[in-house]
The first five atom37 places (N, CA, C, CB, O) and aatype in JSON, in Angstrom:
{
  "aatype": [12, 10, 6, 1, 15, 9, 1, 19, 13, 3, 2, 11, 16, 3, 10, 10, 9, 11, 6, 9, 19, 9, 16, 14, 3, 13, 2, 16, 10, 15, 11, 11, 18, 11, 3, 6, 9, 7, 3, 3, 14, 10, 10, 9, 18, 6, 18, 6, 9, 11, 2, 6, 3, 19, 6, 13, 18, 11, 11, 9, 19, 3, 9, 3, 13, 6, 13, 3, 11, 18, 15, 18, 13, 10, 15, 4, 15, 6, 0, 11],
  "atom_mask": [
    [1, 1, 1, 1, 1],
    [1, 1, 1, 1, 1],
    [1, 1, 1, 1, 1],
    [1, 1, 1, 1, 1],
    [1, 1, 1, 1, 1],
    [1, 1, 1, 1, 1],
    [1, 1, 1, 1, 1],
    [1, 1, 1, 1, 1],
    [1, 1, 1, 1, 1],
    [1, 1, 1, 1, 1],
    [1, 1, 1, 1, 1],
    [1, 1, 1, 1, 1],
    [1, 1, 1, 1, 1],
    [1, 1, 1, 1, 1],
    [1, 1, 1, 1, 1],
    [1, 1, 1, 1, 1],
    [1, 1, 1, 1, 1],
    [1, 1, 1, 1, 1],
    [1, 1, 1, 1, 1],
    [1, 1, 1, 1, 1],
    [1, 1, 1, 1, 1],
    [1, 1, 1, 1, 1],
    [1, 1, 1, 1, 1],
    [1, 1, 1, 1, 1],
    [1, 1, 1, 1, 1],
    [1, 1, 1, 1, 1],
    [1, 1, 1, 1, 1],
    [1, 1, 1, 1, 1],
    [1, 1, 1, 1, 1],
    [1, 1, 1, 1, 1],
    [1, 1, 1, 1, 1],
    [1, 1, 1, 1, 1],
    [1, 1, 1, 1, 1],
    [1, 1, 1, 1, 1],
    [1, 1, 1, 1, 1],
    [1, 1, 1, 1, 1],
    [1, 1, 1, 1, 1],
    [1, 1, 1, 0, 1],
    [1, 1, 1, 1, 1],
    [1, 1, 1, 1, 1],
    [1, 1, 1, 1, 1],
    [1, 1, 1, 1, 1],
    [1, 1, 1, 1, 1],
    [1, 1, 1, 1, 1],
    [1, 1, 1, 1, 1],
    [1, 1, 1, 1, 1],
    [1, 1, 1, 1, 1],
    [1, 1, 1, 1, 1],
    [1, 1, 1, 1, 1],
    [1, 1, 1, 1, 1],
    [1, 1, 1, 1, 1],
    [1, 1, 1, 1, 1],
    [1, 1, 1, 1, 1],
    [1, 1, 1, 1, 1],
    [1, 1, 1, 1, 1],
    [1, 1, 1, 1, 1],
    [1, 1, 1, 1, 1],
    [1, 1, 1, 1, 1],
    [1, 1, 1, 1, 1],
    [1, 1, 1, 1, 1],
    [1, 1, 1, 1, 1],
    [1, 1, 1, 1, 1],
    [1, 1, 1, 1, 1],
    [1, 1, 1, 1, 1],
    [1, 1, 1, 1, 1],
    [1, 1, 1, 1, 1],
    [1, 1, 1, 1, 1],
    [1, 1, 1, 1, 1],
    [1, 1, 1, 1, 1],
    [1, 1, 1, 1, 1],
    [1, 1, 1, 1, 1],
    [1, 1, 1, 1, 1],
    [1, 1, 1, 1, 1],
    [1, 1, 1, 1, 1],
    [1, 1, 1, 1, 1],
    [1, 1, 1, 1, 1],
    [1, 1, 1, 1, 1],
    [1, 1, 1, 1, 1],
    [1, 1, 1, 1, 1],
    [1, 1, 1, 1, 1]
  ],
  "atom_positions": [
    [[75.54, 99.86, 59.72], [75.39, 101.13, 60.36], [73.98, 101.73, 60.01], [76.55, 102.07, 59.91], [73.49, 101.59, 58.89]],
    [[73.4, 102.37, 60.99], [72.09, 102.94, 60.8], [72.18, 104.35, 60.27], [71.31, 102.92, 62.09], [73.06, 105.13, 60.64]],
    [[71.25, 104.67, 59.4], [71.14, 106.0, 58.83], [69.76, 106.54, 59.1], [71.43, 105.99, 57.33], [68.77, 105.84, 58.93]],
    [[69.68, 107.82, 59.54], [68.44, 108.43, 59.81], [68.1, 109.46, 58.73], [68.45, 109.05, 61.17], [68.98, 110.11, 58.17]],
    [[66.81, 109.58, 58.48], [66.36, 110.51, 57.47], [65.01, 111.08, 57.87], [66.28, 109.82, 56.1], [64.35, 110.58, 58.79]],
    [[64.62, 112.1, 57.19], [63.31, 112.66, 57.28], [62.59, 112.3, 55.97], [63.35, 114.2, 57.53], [63.01, 112.67, 54.87]],
    [[61.52, 111.58, 56.15], [60.72, 111.19, 54.96], [59.53, 112.16, 54.84], [60.22, 109.66, 55.07], [58.83, 112.46, 55.81]],
    [[59.35, 112.61, 53.64], [58.31, 113.61, 53.4], [57.26, 112.97, 52.5], [58.9, 114.91, 52.76], [57.55, 112.44, 51.43]],
    [[56.0, 113.06, 53.0], [54.88, 112.46, 52.33], [53.87, 113.47, 51.93], [54.24, 111.42, 53.17], [53.58, 114.37, 52.72]],
    [[53.31, 113.38, 50.74], [52.27, 114.31, 50.28], [50.98, 113.99, 51.02], [52.07, 114.21, 48.73], [50.54, 112.84, 51.06]],
    [[50.39, 115.02, 51.6], [49.18, 114.81, 52.39], [47.96, 114.37, 51.54], [48.84, 116.09, 53.13], [47.07, 113.68, 52.06]],
    [[47.91, 114.73, 50.29], [46.79, 114.39, 49.39], [46.87, 112.98, 48.89], [46.75, 115.33, 48.22], [45.87, 112.26, 48.82]],
    [[48.11, 112.57, 48.54], [48.27, 111.25, 47.89], [48.91, 110.2, 48.81], [49.1, 111.4, 46.63], [48.9, 109.01, 48.51]],
    [[49.46, 110.66, 49.9], [50.22, 109.74, 50.79], [51.5, 109.23, 50.2], [49.38, 108.55, 51.15], [52.15, 108.38, 50.81]],
    [[51.92, 109.72, 49.02], [53.11, 109.28, 48.34], [54.36, 109.9, 48.97], [53.02, 109.62, 46.88], [54.37, 111.06, 49.39]],
    [[55.41, 109.09, 49.0], [56.69, 109.62, 49.45], [57.22, 110.6, 48.42], [57.71, 108.48, 49.69], [57.36, 110.26, 47.24]],
    [[57.5, 111.81, 48.85], [57.96, 112.9, 47.95], [59.44, 112.91, 47.93], [57.42, 114.28, 48.4], [60.05, 112.96, 46.86]],
    [[60.06, 112.86, 49.11], [61.51, 112.89, 49.18], [61.96, 112.35, 50.54], [62.04, 114.34, 48.94], [61.19, 112.21, 51.49]],
    [[63.28, 112.05, 50.57], [63.89, 111.55, 51.79], [65.18, 112.35, 51.96], [64.17, 109.98, 51.73], [66.03, 112.42, 51.08]],
    [[65.27, 112.96, 53.12], [66.4, 113.78, 53.44], [67.27, 113.13, 54.47], [65.96, 115.12, 53.9], [66.85, 112.99, 55.62]],
    [[68.44, 112.75, 54.12], [69.34, 112.08, 55.06], [69.84, 113.13, 56.09], [70.56, 111.41, 54.29], [70.26, 114.22, 55.71]],
    [[69.8, 112.79, 57.37], [70.3, 113.66, 58.42], [71.37, 112.89, 59.21], [69.12, 114.15, 59.35], [71.39, 111.66, 59.22]],
    [[72.22, 113.62, 59.84], [73.31, 113.02, 60.58], [73.42, 113.57, 62.0], [74.6, 113.25, 59.85], [74.48, 114.05, 62.39]],
    [[72.32, 113.5, 62.79], [72.46, 113.97, 64.16], [73.2, 113.01, 65.08], [71.11, 114.25, 64.71], [73.23, 111.8, 64.85]],
    [[73.75, 113.55, 66.06], [74.38, 112.72, 67.11], [73.3, 111.96, 67.82], [75.2, 113.59, 68.13], [72.26, 112.52, 68.15]],
    [[73.53, 110.67, 68.06], [72.52, 109.84, 68.67], [72.06, 110.36, 70.03], [73.04, 108.44, 68.81], [70.89, 110.27, 70.39]],
    [[73.01, 110.9, 70.78], [72.66, 111.48, 72.1], [71.68, 112.6, 71.98], [73.89, 111.97, 72.81], [70.81, 112.75, 72.85]],
    [[71.77, 113.39, 70.94], [70.78, 114.44, 70.68], [69.43, 113.88, 70.41], [71.2, 115.28, 69.52], [68.44, 114.35, 70.97]],
    [[69.37, 112.87, 69.57], [68.05, 112.19, 69.32], [67.5, 111.55, 70.56], [68.18, 111.11, 68.23], [66.31, 111.66, 70.84]],
    [[68.36, 110.88, 71.32], [67.88, 110.14, 72.49], [67.3, 111.15, 73.51], [69.05, 109.28, 73.13], [66.36, 110.81, 74.22]],
    [[67.84, 112.34, 73.59], [67.27, 113.33, 74.52], [65.88, 113.79, 74.02], [68.23, 114.55, 74.67], [64.94, 113.97, 74.8]],
    [[65.8, 113.98, 72.66], [64.56, 114.43, 72.11], [63.43, 113.35, 72.31], [64.77, 114.76, 70.61], [62.27, 113.66, 72.58]],
    [[63.86, 112.11, 72.16], [62.92, 110.99, 72.2], [63.11, 110.15, 73.46], [63.1, 110.13, 70.96], [63.04, 108.92, 73.42]],
    [[63.33, 110.82, 74.56], [63.6, 110.14, 75.8], [62.44, 109.3, 76.28], [63.97, 111.12, 76.85], [62.67, 108.28, 76.94]],
    [[61.18, 109.67, 75.99], [60.04, 108.92, 76.42], [59.88, 107.62, 75.59], [58.79, 109.79, 76.34], [59.32, 106.65, 76.09]],
    [[60.36, 107.61, 74.35], [60.28, 106.5, 73.47], [61.47, 105.5, 73.6], [60.19, 107.01, 72.09], [61.35, 104.34, 73.21]],
    [[62.58, 105.97, 74.14], [63.78, 105.19, 74.15], [63.67, 103.89, 74.96], [64.89, 106.01, 74.67], [64.39, 102.93, 74.69]],
    [[62.77, 103.85, 75.94], [62.58, 102.66, 76.71], [62.09, 101.5, 75.84], [0.0, 0.0, 0.0], [62.56, 100.37, 76.0]],
    [[61.15, 101.74, 74.92], [60.57, 100.75, 74.03], [61.36, 100.59, 72.75], [59.15, 101.13, 73.72], [61.24, 99.57, 72.06]],
    [[62.17, 101.57, 72.41], [62.86, 101.62, 71.15], [64.33, 102.16, 71.42], [62.07, 102.55, 70.11], [64.65, 103.29, 71.05]],
    [[65.17, 101.36, 72.06], [66.47, 101.88, 72.47], [67.41, 102.37, 71.33], [67.17, 100.82, 73.23], [68.3, 103.2, 71.56]],
    [[67.19, 101.86, 70.12], [68.03, 102.29, 69.01], [67.29, 103.33, 68.12], [68.48, 101.07, 68.16], [67.81, 103.77, 67.1]],
    [[66.08, 103.68, 68.52], [65.25, 104.65, 67.77], [65.14, 104.26, 66.3], [65.85, 106.07, 67.89], [65.46, 105.03, 65.39]],
    [[64.67, 103.01, 66.1], [64.53, 102.5, 64.74], [63.11, 102.65, 64.18], [64.93, 101.05, 64.7], [62.89, 102.54, 62.98]],
    [[62.18, 102.89, 65.08], [60.76, 103.08, 64.66], [60.62, 104.42, 63.95], [59.79, 103.02, 65.9], [61.46, 105.3, 64.11]],
    [[59.55, 104.56, 63.16], [59.31, 105.88, 62.56], [58.51, 106.72, 63.59], [58.52, 105.76, 61.17], [57.63, 106.24, 64.3]],
    [[58.89, 108.01, 63.6], [58.25, 109.01, 64.46], [57.78, 110.17, 63.64], [59.2, 109.49, 65.55], [58.53, 110.78, 62.89]],
    [[56.48, 110.47, 63.81], [55.92, 111.66, 63.11], [56.56, 112.89, 63.67], [54.37, 111.75, 63.24], [56.72, 113.03, 64.88]],
    [[56.93, 113.8, 62.77], [57.45, 115.12, 63.15], [56.33, 116.08, 63.08], [58.62, 115.57, 62.24], [55.69, 116.24, 62.04]],
    [[56.06, 116.75, 64.24], [54.89, 117.66, 64.33], [55.42, 119.07, 64.47], [53.95, 117.29, 65.55], [56.62, 119.31, 64.61]],
    [[54.5, 119.97, 64.42], [54.81, 121.41, 64.47], [55.66, 121.76, 65.68], [53.52, 122.24, 64.49], [56.55, 122.6, 65.58]],
    [[55.39, 121.12, 66.84], [56.16, 121.43, 68.02], [57.6, 120.89, 67.97], [55.46, 120.89, 69.22], [58.41, 121.21, 68.84]],
    [[57.94, 120.08, 66.96], [59.27, 119.55, 66.79], [60.12, 120.34, 65.85], [59.19, 118.19, 66.33], [61.31, 120.04, 65.71]],
    [[59.57, 121.35, 65.21], [60.29, 122.09, 64.17], [61.59, 122.71, 64.64], [59.43, 123.15, 63.64], [62.61, 122.62, 63.95]],
    [[61.56, 123.34, 65.78], [62.78, 123.98, 66.28], [63.92, 122.99, 66.46], [62.51, 124.67, 67.59], [65.06, 123.29, 66.09]],
    [[63.62, 121.83, 67.01], [64.65, 120.79, 67.18], [65.25, 120.41, 65.88], [64.07, 119.57, 67.85], [66.47, 120.35, 65.74]],
    [[64.37, 120.14, 64.86], [64.89, 119.71, 63.55], [65.58, 120.78, 62.76], [63.8, 119.17, 62.74], [66.48, 120.48, 61.98]],
    [[65.18, 122.01, 62.95], [65.82, 123.16, 62.27], [67.31, 123.24, 62.68], [65.07, 124.51, 62.62], [68.12, 123.76, 61.92]],
    [[67.67, 122.74, 63.83], [69.06, 122.75, 64.27], [69.91, 121.64, 63.55], [69.11, 122.54, 65.82], [71.14, 121.7, 63.49]],
    [[69.21, 120.69, 63.03], [69.82, 119.54, 62.38], [69.88, 119.66, 60.83], [69.05, 118.31, 62.77], [70.88, 119.3, 60.2]],
    [[68.79, 120.17, 60.27], [68.68, 120.24, 58.84], [67.97, 121.49, 58.42], [67.99, 119.05, 58.31], [67.08, 121.99, 59.11]],
    [[68.39, 122.03, 57.21], [67.76, 123.22, 56.67], [66.57, 122.8, 55.88], [68.72, 124.05, 55.8], [66.72, 122.37, 54.74]],
    [[65.42, 122.9, 56.43], [64.17, 122.47, 55.76], [63.05, 123.39, 56.21], [63.81, 120.97, 56.09], [62.96, 123.79, 57.37]],
    [[62.17, 123.72, 55.22], [61.0, 124.53, 55.48], [59.82, 123.58, 55.61], [60.76, 125.6, 54.36], [59.33, 123.04, 54.62]],
    [[59.38, 123.37, 56.83], [58.24, 122.45, 57.04], [56.95, 123.1, 56.56], [58.11, 122.04, 58.54], [56.65, 124.24, 56.91]],
    [[56.18, 122.37, 55.75], [54.9, 122.81, 55.22], [53.89, 121.76, 55.59], [54.95, 123.04, 53.67], [53.54, 120.91, 54.78]],
    [[53.4, 121.82, 56.85], [52.51, 120.79, 57.35], [51.15, 120.81, 56.67], [52.34, 120.95, 58.84], [50.44, 119.8, 56.74]],
    [[50.74, 121.87, 56.04], [49.5, 121.87, 55.32], [49.54, 121.03, 54.02], [49.13, 123.29, 55.01], [48.52, 120.55, 53.52]],
    [[50.8, 120.87, 53.5], [50.98, 120.07, 52.28], [51.57, 118.69, 52.5], [51.85, 120.82, 51.34], [51.24, 117.73, 51.79]],
    [[52.48, 118.59, 53.51], [53.24, 117.36, 53.71], [53.21, 116.86, 55.13], [54.65, 117.57, 53.29], [52.98, 117.62, 56.07]],
    [[53.45, 115.56, 55.27], [53.68, 114.94, 56.59], [55.12, 114.51, 56.61], [52.7, 113.7, 56.85], [55.69, 114.09, 55.6]],
    [[55.72, 114.63, 57.83], [57.15, 114.36, 57.96], [57.35, 113.29, 59.01], [57.93, 115.65, 58.33], [56.66, 113.27, 60.03]],
    [[58.31, 112.41, 58.76], [58.61, 111.33, 59.73], [60.1, 111.14, 59.83], [57.93, 109.99, 59.32], [60.82, 111.15, 58.83]],
    [[60.57, 110.96, 61.12], [61.93, 110.52, 61.35], [61.96, 109.08, 61.06], [62.43, 110.82, 62.77], [61.15, 108.34, 61.63]],
    [[62.88, 108.6, 60.17], [62.97, 107.22, 59.79], [64.38, 106.73, 59.97], [62.51, 107.02, 58.37], [65.33, 107.5, 60.04]],
    [[64.49, 105.4, 60.05], [65.79, 104.79, 60.24], [65.89, 103.63, 59.29], [66.01, 104.34, 61.72], [64.93, 102.89, 59.1]],
    [[67.1, 103.46, 58.68], [67.35, 102.37, 57.8], [68.84, 102.02, 57.8], [66.87, 102.7, 56.39], [69.64, 102.74, 58.4]],
    [[69.2, 100.93, 57.16], [70.59, 100.56, 57.02], [71.24, 101.5, 56.06], [70.73, 99.11, 56.56], [70.7, 101.76, 54.99]],
    [[72.4, 102.02, 56.39], [73.14, 102.87, 55.47], [73.59, 102.09, 54.28], [74.32, 103.5, 56.15], [73.95, 100.92, 54.36]],
    [[73.57, 102.78, 53.14], [73.9, 102.07, 51.86], [75.39, 102.22, 51.61], [73.07, 102.66, 50.62], [75.91, 101.72, 50.61]]
  ]
}
């Protein structure tokens, strides 16, 4: 089973700071990433989360995005 998370990286060091597991409905994600779904039907690639994506992700997870300090990516991995 696939698990999705938001990976948070420090902008100064590029180190992974934390990983926040999210549980969105796949249909919700596929609508958000409709342009990418043709090349990535399971949405397993990493996608950078940008300022214009904040409202979408705020509906899924309670997170304060700080783009001046951190970079955020939607990630996919095998559930543990």
